[in-house]
mmCIF file of C-alpha atoms in Angstrom:
data_model
loop_
_atom_site.group_PDB
_atom_site.id
_atom_site.type_symbol
_atom_site.label_atom_id
_atom_site.label_comp_id
_atom_site.label_asym_id
_atom_site.label_seq_id
_atom_site.Cartn_x
_atom_site.Cartn_y
_atom_site.Cartn_z
ATOM 1 C CA MET A 1 89.629 121.106 62.053
ATOM 2 C CA THR A 2 90.388 124.909 62.902
ATOM 3 C CA THR A 3 87.312 125.151 65.200
ATOM 4 C CA THR A 4 88.129 121.845 66.921
ATOM 5 C CA LEU A 5 91.556 123.047 67.561
ATOM 6 C CA SER A 6 90.154 126.363 69.040
ATOM 7 C CA SER A 7 87.750 124.540 71.386
ATOM 8 C CA VAL A 8 90.752 122.208 72.623
ATOM 9 C CA ILE A 9 92.828 125.344 73.358
ATOM 10 C CA LYS A 10 90.068 127.237 75.005
ATOM 11 C CA LYS A 11 89.521 123.990 77.338
ATOM 12 C CA LEU A 12 93.100 123.823 78.235
ATOM 13 C CA LEU A 13 93.388 127.238 78.915
ATOM 14 C CA VAL A 14 90.491 126.977 81.417
ATOM 15 C CA VAL A 15 92.135 124.016 82.855
ATOM 16 C CA PHE A 16 95.505 125.948 83.344
ATOM 17 C CA LEU A 17 93.581 129.010 84.848
ATOM 18 C CA LEU A 18 91.597 126.832 87.225
ATOM 19 C CA ILE A 19 94.765 125.130 88.437
ATOM 20 C CA THR A 20 96.821 128.543 88.682
ATOM 21 C CA GLY A 21 93.637 129.724 90.740
ATOM 22 C CA ILE A 22 93.519 126.775 92.955
ATOM 23 C CA TYR A 23 97.314 127.308 93.638
ATOM 24 C CA LEU A 24 97.304 130.876 94.338
ATOM 25 C CA ALA A 25 94.187 130.634 96.694
ATOM 26 C CA LYS A 26 95.537 127.605 98.721
ATOM 27 C CA ASP A 27 95.902 129.532 101.949
ATOM 28 C CA PHE A 28 91.940 130.209 101.665
ATOM 29 C CA LEU A 29 90.741 126.868 100.004
ATOM 30 C CA MET A 30 92.873 124.594 102.039
ATOM 31 C CA PRO A 31 91.405 125.167 105.588
ATOM 32 C CA LEU A 32 87.933 125.532 103.940
ATOM 33 C CA CYS A 33 88.254 122.161 102.212
ATOM 34 C CA ILE A 34 89.562 120.371 105.368
ATOM 35 C CA GLY A 35 86.803 122.146 107.465
ATOM 36 C CA GLY A 36 84.225 120.968 104.901
ATOM 37 C CA ILE A 37 85.259 117.550 104.618
ATOM 38 C CA LEU A 38 85.418 117.076 108.563
ATOM 39 C CA ALA A 39 82.048 118.568 108.725
ATOM 40 C CA THR A 40 80.426 116.111 106.380
ATOM 41 C CA LEU A 41 81.872 113.421 108.755
ATOM 42 C CA PHE A 42 79.941 114.890 111.826
ATOM 43 C CA LEU A 43 76.829 115.479 109.910
ATOM 44 C CA PRO A 44 74.966 112.566 110.815
ATOM 45 C CA PHE A 45 76.059 112.979 114.539
ATOM 46 C CA CYS A 46 74.591 116.678 114.097
ATOM 47 C CA ASN A 47 71.340 115.581 112.578
ATOM 48 C CA TRP A 48 70.607 113.051 115.208
ATOM 49 C CA LEU A 49 71.267 115.685 117.852
ATOM 50 C CA GLU A 50 68.719 117.987 116.258
ATOM 51 C CA LEU A 51 66.255 115.197 115.883
ATOM 52 C CA LYS A 52 66.482 114.917 119.563
ATOM 53 C CA LYS A 53 65.083 118.416 119.948
ATOM 54 C CA ILE A 54 68.630 119.913 120.717
ATOM 55 C CA PRO A 55 69.020 123.252 119.368
ATOM 56 C CA LYS A 56 71.195 123.606 116.397
ATOM 57 C CA GLY A 57 73.862 125.898 117.969
ATOM 58 C CA PHE A 58 74.460 123.419 120.739
ATOM 59 C CA ALA A 59 74.394 120.376 118.463
ATOM 60 C CA VAL A 60 77.329 122.051 116.415
ATOM 61 C CA LEU A 61 79.074 122.753 119.602
ATOM 62 C CA LEU A 62 79.090 119.041 120.724
ATOM 63 C CA SER A 63 80.115 118.103 117.191
ATOM 64 C CA LEU A 64 83.088 120.559 117.564
ATOM 65 C CA LEU A 65 83.840 119.123 120.974
ATOM 66 C CA GLY A 66 83.675 115.615 119.581
ATOM 67 C CA LEU A 67 86.318 116.497 116.709
ATOM 68 C CA LEU A 68 88.437 118.044 119.579
ATOM 69 C CA VAL A 69 88.281 114.862 121.797
ATOM 70 C CA VAL A 70 89.358 112.714 118.634
ATOM 71 C CA ILE A 71 92.242 114.835 117.989
ATOM 72 C CA VAL A 72 93.355 115.027 121.729
ATOM 73 C CA ILE A 73 93.159 111.262 121.806
ATOM 74 C CA LEU A 74 95.366 110.643 118.873
ATOM 75 C CA VAL A 75 97.811 113.330 119.801
ATOM 76 C CA SER A 76 98.009 112.019 123.537
ATOM 77 C CA VAL A 77 98.562 108.574 122.284
ATOM 78 C CA LEU A 78 101.431 109.696 119.982
ATOM 79 C CA GLY A 79 103.136 112.053 122.238
ATOM 80 C CA TYR A 80 103.119 109.124 124.986
ATOM 81 C CA LYS A 81 104.772 106.732 122.799
ATOM 82 C CA ILE A 82 107.007 109.349 121.269
ATOM 83 C CA SER A 83 108.239 110.303 124.854
ATOM 84 C CA GLU A 84 109.016 106.520 125.399
ATOM 85 C CA LEU A 85 111.038 106.767 122.407
ATOM 86 C CA PHE A 86 113.031 109.648 123.423
ATOM 87 C CA ASN A 87 113.845 107.669 126.628
ATOM 88 C CA ASP A 88 116.151 105.777 124.345
ATOM 89 C CA MET A 89 117.543 108.837 122.709
ATOM 90 C CA VAL A 90 120.903 108.705 124.225
ATOM 91 C CA SER A 91 121.735 105.236 122.948
ATOM 92 C CA ILE A 92 120.211 106.088 119.471
ATOM 93 C CA LYS A 93 122.234 109.273 119.512
ATOM 94 C CA GLN A 94 125.419 107.169 120.231
ATOM 95 C CA LYS A 95 124.877 104.788 117.698
ATOM 96 C CA GLY A 96 123.921 107.543 115.297
ATOM 97 C CA ILE A 97 127.434 108.959 115.738
ATOM 98 C CA ILE A 98 129.101 105.853 115.289
ATOM 99 C CA LEU A 99 127.102 105.480 112.019
ATOM 100 C CA GLY A 100 128.238 108.863 110.939
ATOM 101 C CA THR A 101 131.888 108.180 111.618
ATOM 102 C CA GLN A 102 131.789 105.045 109.378
ATOM 103 C CA ILE A 103 129.928 107.198 106.581
ATOM 104 C CA GLN A 104 132.706 109.612 106.958
ATOM 105 C CA GLU A 105 135.480 107.001 106.726
ATOM 106 C CA TYR A 106 133.700 105.676 103.673
ATOM 107 C CA ILE A 107 133.667 108.928 102.059
ATOM 108 C CA PHE A 108 137.418 109.402 102.646
ATOM 109 C CA ASN A 109 138.315 105.964 101.828
ATOM 110 C CA HIS A 110 136.228 105.989 98.330
ATOM 111 C CA LEU A 111 136.324 109.702 97.403
ATOM 112 C CA ASN A 112 139.284 110.912 99.008
ATOM 113 C CA ILE A 113 137.738 113.798 100.879
ATOM 114 C CA THR A 114 139.395 114.423 104.326
ATOM 115 C CA ILE A 115 136.959 114.690 107.656
ATOM 116 C CA GLU A 116 137.958 118.421 107.690
ATOM 117 C CA GLU A 117 136.641 119.064 104.190
ATOM 118 C CA GLN A 118 133.675 117.157 104.816
ATOM 119 C CA TYR A 119 132.863 119.464 107.891
ATOM 120 C CA LYS A 120 133.421 122.495 105.587
ATOM 121 C CA ILE A 121 131.025 121.202 103.219
ATOM 122 C CA ILE A 122 128.560 120.544 106.014
ATOM 123 C CA GLN A 123 128.712 124.045 107.592
ATOM 124 C CA LYS A 124 128.609 125.654 104.066
ATOM 125 C CA GLU A 125 125.077 123.783 103.296
ATOM 126 C CA GLN A 126 123.954 123.972 106.842
ATOM 127 C CA PRO A 127 121.268 126.963 107.518
ATOM 128 C CA SER A 128 122.177 129.261 110.444
ATOM 129 C CA TYR A 129 120.396 129.036 113.813
ATOM 130 C CA SER A 130 118.612 132.029 113.259
ATOM 131 C CA ASN A 131 117.281 131.143 110.041
ATOM 132 C CA VAL A 132 116.216 127.724 111.552
ATOM 133 C CA MET A 133 114.421 129.354 114.523
ATOM 134 C CA GLN A 134 112.729 131.823 112.163
ATOM 135 C CA SER A 135 111.572 128.875 109.922
ATOM 136 C CA MET A 136 110.190 126.861 112.762
ATOM 137 C CA PHE A 137 108.396 129.889 114.039
ATOM 138 C CA ASN A 138 106.680 130.627 110.735
ATOM 139 C CA SER A 139 105.960 126.777 110.188
ATOM 140 C CA ILE A 140 104.345 126.780 113.836
ATOM 141 C CA THR A 141 102.457 130.176 113.353
ATOM 142 C CA TYR A 142 101.158 128.708 110.100
ATOM 143 C CA ILE A 143 99.938 125.404 111.508
ATOM 144 C CA VAL A 144 98.196 127.230 114.389
ATOM 145 C CA THR A 145 96.472 129.503 112.195
ATOM 146 C CA SER A 146 95.286 126.890 109.596
ATOM 147 C CA LEU A 147 94.204 124.849 112.565
ATOM 148 C CA LEU A 148 91.975 127.561 113.964
ATOM 149 C CA LEU A 149 90.651 128.386 110.481
ATOM 150 C CA VAL A 150 89.571 124.629 109.913
ATOM 151 C CA LEU A 151 87.680 124.624 113.310
ATOM 152 C CA VAL A 152 86.005 127.815 112.394
ATOM 153 C CA TYR A 153 84.890 126.707 108.982
ATOM 154 C CA PHE A 154 83.853 123.228 110.488
ATOM 155 C CA VAL A 155 81.443 125.165 112.890
ATOM 156 C CA PHE A 156 79.989 127.552 110.422
ATOM 157 C CA LEU A 157 79.718 124.889 107.509
ATOM 158 C CA LEU A 158 77.663 122.827 109.811
ATOM 159 C CA TYR A 159 75.509 125.531 111.283
ATOM 160 C CA TYR A 160 74.746 127.230 107.832
ATOM 161 C CA ARG A 161 74.455 123.920 105.833
ATOM 162 C CA ASN A 162 70.908 124.257 105.198
ATOM 163 C CA HIS A 163 71.293 127.739 104.165
ATOM 164 C CA ILE A 164 74.129 127.028 101.734
ATOM 165 C CA LYS A 165 72.031 124.047 100.240
ATOM 166 C CA ILE A 166 68.998 126.499 99.805
ATOM 167 C CA PHE A 167 71.635 129.027 97.845
ATOM 168 C CA LEU A 168 72.770 126.438 95.566
ATOM 169 C CA LEU A 169 69.149 125.283 94.695
ATOM 170 C CA LYS A 170 68.198 128.794 94.125
ATOM 171 C CA ILE A 171 70.933 129.340 91.771
ATOM 172 C CA SER A 172 70.107 126.364 89.779
ATOM 173 C CA PRO A 173 67.657 126.366 86.847
ATOM 174 C CA THR A 174 64.245 124.964 87.674
ATOM 175 C CA SER A 175 64.948 121.851 85.513
ATOM 176 C CA GLY A 176 68.333 121.190 87.265
ATOM 177 C CA LYS A 177 67.232 121.610 90.925
ATOM 178 C CA VAL A 178 66.741 117.835 91.430
ATOM 179 C CA ASN A 179 70.029 117.154 89.875
ATOM 180 C CA MET A 180 71.369 119.924 92.159
ATOM 181 C CA GLU A 181 70.294 118.305 95.305
ATOM 182 C CA ASP A 182 71.324 114.826 94.066
ATOM 183 C CA VAL A 183 74.769 116.231 93.712
ATOM 184 C CA ILE A 184 74.639 117.720 97.156
ATOM 185 C CA GLN A 185 73.867 114.541 98.938
ATOM 186 C CA LYS A 186 76.161 112.493 97.084
ATOM 187 C CA ALA A 187 79.103 114.966 97.585
ATOM 188 C CA ALA A 188 78.414 115.255 101.369
ATOM 189 C CA GLY A 189 77.953 111.331 101.318
ATOM 190 C CA ILE A 190 81.190 110.634 99.554
ATOM 191 C CA SER A 191 83.337 112.661 101.945
ATOM 192 C CA GLN A 192 81.538 111.321 104.834
ATOM 193 C CA GLN A 193 81.826 107.571 103.620
ATOM 194 C CA TYR A 194 85.444 107.877 102.506
ATOM 195 C CA LEU A 195 86.624 109.097 106.082
ATOM 196 C CA LEU A 196 84.536 106.368 107.645
ATOM 197 C CA GLY A 197 86.333 103.970 105.403
ATOM 198 C CA LEU A 198 89.731 105.403 105.950
ATOM 199 C CA SER A 199 89.081 105.293 109.886
ATOM 200 C CA LYS A 200 88.257 101.429 109.640
ATOM 201 C CA MET A 201 91.254 101.081 107.218
ATOM 202 C CA ILE A 202 93.597 102.730 109.664
ATOM 203 C CA PHE A 203 92.333 100.796 112.432
ATOM 204 C CA LEU A 204 92.891 97.357 110.488
ATOM 205 C CA LEU A 205 96.399 98.447 109.801
ATOM 206 C CA TRP A 206 97.112 99.143 113.440
ATOM 207 C CA ILE A 207 96.226 95.626 114.266
ATOM 208 C CA MET A 208 98.136 94.049 111.182
ATOM 209 C CA TYR A 209 101.412 96.282 111.588
ATOM 210 C CA GLY A 210 101.101 95.633 115.480
ATOM 211 C CA ILE A 211 101.185 91.884 115.207
ATOM 212 C CA GLY A 212 103.574 91.830 112.397
ATOM 213 C CA PHE A 213 106.289 94.187 114.063
ATOM 214 C CA ARG A 214 105.580 92.171 117.376
ATOM 215 C CA LEU A 215 106.255 88.869 115.990
ATOM 216 C CA ILE A 216 109.617 89.969 114.250
ATOM 217 C CA GLY A 217 110.858 91.765 117.681
ATOM 218 C CA VAL A 218 110.520 95.598 116.622
ATOM 219 C CA GLU A 219 111.089 97.492 119.591
ATOM 220 C CA ASN A 220 108.280 99.964 120.337
ATOM 221 C CA ALA A 221 106.403 97.902 117.896
ATOM 222 C CA PHE A 222 102.561 99.363 118.989
ATOM 223 C CA PHE A 223 104.138 102.824 118.265
ATOM 224 C CA PHE A 224 105.284 102.213 114.902
ATOM 225 C CA ALA A 225 102.217 100.323 114.040
ATOM 226 C CA ILE A 226 99.996 103.373 115.260
ATOM 227 C CA LEU A 227 102.330 105.668 113.074
ATOM 228 C CA CYS A 228 102.394 103.306 109.898
ATOM 229 C CA GLY A 229 98.459 103.046 110.185
ATOM 230 C CA LEU A 230 97.937 107.038 110.787
ATOM 231 C CA LEU A 231 100.183 107.722 107.846
ATOM 232 C CA GLU A 232 97.455 105.946 105.670
ATOM 233 C CA ILE A 233 95.936 109.266 105.369
ATOM 234 C CA VAL A 234 98.665 110.227 102.667
ATOM 235 C CA PRO A 235 98.009 107.397 100.284
ATOM 236 C CA TYR A 236 100.933 105.486 98.908
ATOM 237 C CA ILE A 237 103.730 107.647 100.472
ATOM 238 C CA GLY A 238 102.437 107.479 104.070
ATOM 239 C CA ASN A 239 102.822 103.710 104.622
ATOM 240 C CA ILE A 240 106.171 103.819 102.879
ATOM 241 C CA THR A 241 107.597 106.690 105.078
ATOM 242 C CA GLY A 242 106.458 104.913 108.087
ATOM 243 C CA THR A 243 108.086 101.598 107.337
ATOM 244 C CA LEU A 244 111.229 103.502 106.467
ATOM 245 C CA LEU A 245 111.135 105.197 109.840
ATOM 246 C CA THR A 246 110.496 102.101 111.493
ATOM 247 C CA ALA A 247 113.637 100.469 109.633
ATOM 248 C CA VAL A 248 115.864 103.468 110.201
ATOM 249 C CA ILE A 249 115.063 103.680 113.910
ATOM 250 C CA ALA A 250 115.368 99.773 114.534
ATOM 251 C CA ALA A 251 118.995 100.019 112.637
ATOM 252 C CA LEU A 252 119.897 102.972 115.098
ATOM 253 C CA HIS A 253 118.717 100.393 117.766
ATOM 254 C CA GLY A 254 121.271 97.816 116.634
ATOM 255 C CA ALA A 255 118.931 95.724 114.675
ATOM 256 C CA ASN A 256 120.593 93.507 112.214
ATOM 257 C CA ALA A 257 120.108 93.319 108.481
ATOM 258 C CA THR A 258 117.593 90.484 109.166
ATOM 259 C CA LEU A 259 115.297 92.373 111.152
ATOM 260 C CA VAL A 260 115.341 95.336 108.739
ATOM 261 C CA VAL A 261 114.333 93.106 105.647
ATOM 262 C CA GLU A 262 111.496 91.548 108.020
ATOM 263 C CA ILE A 263 110.237 95.135 108.432
ATOM 264 C CA ILE A 264 110.094 95.562 104.874
ATOM 265 C CA GLY A 265 108.482 91.933 104.616
ATOM 266 C CA VAL A 266 105.850 92.935 106.989
ATOM 267 C CA TYR A 267 105.038 96.144 104.902
ATOM 268 C CA ALA A 268 104.995 94.319 101.743
ATOM 269 C CA MET A 269 102.641 91.599 103.228
ATOM 270 C CA VAL A 270 100.230 94.270 104.710
ATOM 271 C CA GLN A 271 100.259 96.143 101.565
ATOM 272 C CA LEU A 272 99.404 93.133 99.685
ATOM 273 C CA ILE A 273 96.330 92.327 101.862
ATOM 274 C CA GLN A 274 95.525 96.009 102.034
ATOM 275 C CA GLY A 275 95.568 96.291 98.074
ATOM 276 C CA TRP A 276 93.725 93.140 97.024
ATOM 277 C CA ILE A 277 91.267 92.552 99.988
ATOM 278 C CA LEU A 278 90.826 95.662 102.472
ATOM 279 C CA GLU A 279 90.543 98.392 99.949
ATOM 280 C CA PRO A 280 87.847 96.824 97.651
ATOM 281 C CA LEU A 281 85.817 95.833 100.491
ATOM 282 C CA ILE A 282 85.994 99.038 102.476
ATOM 283 C CA LEU A 283 87.192 101.816 100.097
ATOM 284 C CA GLY A 284 86.216 100.432 97.135
ATOM 285 C CA PRO A 285 82.207 101.036 96.959
ATOM 286 C CA GLN A 286 82.712 104.613 98.222
ATOM 287 C CA VAL A 287 85.459 105.991 96.186
ATOM 288 C CA LYS A 288 85.257 104.895 92.290
ATOM 289 C CA ILE A 289 88.251 106.425 91.093
ATOM 290 C CA ASN A 290 90.654 104.277 88.889
ATOM 291 C CA SER A 291 94.508 104.239 90.106
ATOM 292 C CA LEU A 292 95.695 106.305 87.173
ATOM 293 C CA PHE A 293 93.805 109.178 87.986
ATOM 294 C CA THR A 294 94.312 108.520 91.851
ATOM 295 C CA ILE A 295 98.086 108.857 91.170
ATOM 296 C CA ILE A 296 97.567 111.942 89.038
ATOM 297 C CA ALA A 297 95.240 113.498 91.870
ATOM 298 C CA LEU A 298 97.813 112.954 94.472
ATOM 299 C CA VAL A 299 100.780 114.308 92.217
ATOM 300 C CA LEU A 300 98.782 117.559 91.507
ATOM 301 C CA GLY A 301 97.665 117.739 95.125
ATOM 302 C CA GLU A 302 101.177 117.732 96.238
ATOM 303 C CA LEU A 303 102.315 120.279 93.732
ATOM 304 C CA LEU A 304 99.429 122.582 94.314
ATOM 305 C CA TRP A 305 99.022 122.402 98.318
ATOM 306 C CA GLY A 306 102.031 119.904 99.607
ATOM 307 C CA ILE A 307 101.021 117.474 102.160
ATOM 308 C CA PRO A 308 97.455 118.498 102.774
ATOM 309 C CA GLY A 309 97.067 118.481 99.078
ATOM 310 C CA ILE A 310 97.678 114.982 99.086
ATOM 311 C CA ILE A 311 95.217 114.244 101.927
ATOM 312 C CA LEU A 312 92.462 115.910 100.304
ATOM 313 C CA ALA A 313 93.186 114.853 96.849
ATOM 314 C CA ILE A 314 91.016 111.717 96.836
ATOM 315 C CA PRO A 315 87.978 113.038 98.370
ATOM 316 C CA LEU A 316 87.839 116.184 96.269
ATOM 317 C CA THR A 317 88.590 114.088 93.004
ATOM 318 C CA ALA A 318 85.570 111.741 94.051
ATOM 319 C CA ILE A 319 83.401 114.922 94.649
ATOM 320 C CA PHE A 320 84.627 116.193 91.241
ATOM 321 C CA LYS A 321 83.656 113.109 89.586
ATOM 322 C CA ILE A 322 80.090 113.114 91.010
ATOM 323 C CA VAL A 323 79.719 116.718 89.615
ATOM 324 C CA CYS A 324 80.807 115.520 86.313
ATOM 325 C CA ASP A 325 78.340 112.673 86.446
ATOM 326 C CA HIS A 326 75.426 114.950 86.684
ATOM 327 C CA ILE A 327 76.591 117.510 84.165
ATOM 328 C CA GLU A 328 76.025 116.328 80.410
ATOM 329 C CA PRO A 329 78.935 118.074 79.017
ATOM 330 C CA LEU A 330 81.407 116.631 81.646
ATOM 331 C CA LYS A 331 80.037 113.266 81.696
ATOM 332 C CA PRO A 332 82.868 111.733 79.437
ATOM 333 C CA TYR A 333 85.339 113.316 82.174
ATOM 334 C CA GLY A 334 83.517 111.515 84.950
ATOM 335 C CA PHE A 335 83.643 108.309 83.071
ATOM 336 C CA LEU A 336 87.553 108.859 82.206
ATOM 337 C CA ILE A 337 88.091 109.317 86.031
ATOM 338 C CA GLY A 338 85.871 106.650 87.193
ATOM 339 C CA GLU A 339 86.939 102.948 88.093
ATOM 340 C CA ILE A 340 86.458 100.258 85.276
ATOM 341 C CA LYS A 341 83.876 97.566 85.740
ATOM 342 C CA THR A 342 85.065 94.710 88.130
ATOM 343 C CA THR A 343 85.493 91.604 86.134
ATOM 344 C CA LYS A 344 83.351 88.353 87.071
ATOM 345 C CA ASN A 345 86.380 86.558 88.729
ATOM 346 C CA GLU A 346 87.027 89.715 90.835
ATOM 347 C CA ILE A 347 83.503 89.668 91.991
ATOM 348 C CA VAL A 348 83.661 85.689 92.814
ATOM 349 C CA PHE A 349 86.999 86.461 94.619
ATOM 350 C CA LEU A 350 85.446 89.276 96.682
ATOM 351 C CA GLU A 351 82.419 87.250 97.492
ATOM 352 C CA LYS A 352 84.444 84.527 98.799
ATOM 353 C CA ILE A 353 86.257 86.602 101.231
ATOM 354 C CA LYS A 354 82.849 88.300 102.480
ATOM 355 C CA LYS A 355 81.720 84.966 103.292
ATOM 356 C CA LEU A 356 84.934 83.849 105.066
ATOM 357 C CA ILE A 357 84.865 87.069 107.097
ATOM 358 C CA LYS A 358 81.024 86.186 108.071
ATOM 359 C CA LEU A 359 81.633 82.633 109.076
ATOM 360 C CA LYS A 360 84.587 83.991 111.339
ATOM 361 C CA LYS A 361 82.251 86.535 112.952
#
């Protein structure tokens, strides 16, 4: 009994030290992980270029250009739509002032706090202009530095991928070399497949949100559809945030309560289709993590690394599961993280959906 308790304490201590190390090293590990996962996405393209007798360095450079083109296109589309939204900023500001006045009156009538006292409270809580500017400067500097590091890691991880693979095989025992090679291939494949599946999911969400918002009469429906779709990279939280922003801005544009309810209804319908049909068909085969540990991974990711941690949580957990499945002492943990077997009724349901999609094609 004492030996078992000692073993459990040691394992918990190792987990605690590992989590502490991940948190303390976030400025180093975060860009490295993002760069590595993006590198796996462009790995097939880079390999294809090299098969065409293109030098490795030039193939990596073309992969980098491809990544930059994707980033520029997304930023341009969002920037264009945001600029359109700012054209209505005067009317939104006026409606915001009216809403603020109504809130002040409500507080005065129900809490007996005068408007002067409310202003004093706001001034006390409001940070100074210099602090806001300093915080903005620090944030922009951090984002630019992190982005540059991600691009640097992206390039060098692609260029030295074979070198790193050989190193990992060299440090593996002779009996475990085949196992290590399998882990490397599957870990690279799971990141690649997850990102491709996520891209398909975002595209389908653009279509569904676009149709839904257009039918109920939301202004700038295309922009909000793109926003809600892109925020899918932050699982669970992203879509909720996008929908709330759509509802709030629609309300500031003068939308009535019916339209706000309809926006929430569109979100609920899209989530139903996404959760029951799209995710099992698109992401299900790639990321076999059960819902409980998906939530745990997301919460831990946010606590350790913030928003980037939420984005990286699922692919990193999937890679961790692959490692667990290939190391005998860790196999029970891989089983715990993994998805339960699909029931016969669910298989029949998914097969019917697949047949319907094929018939429509």
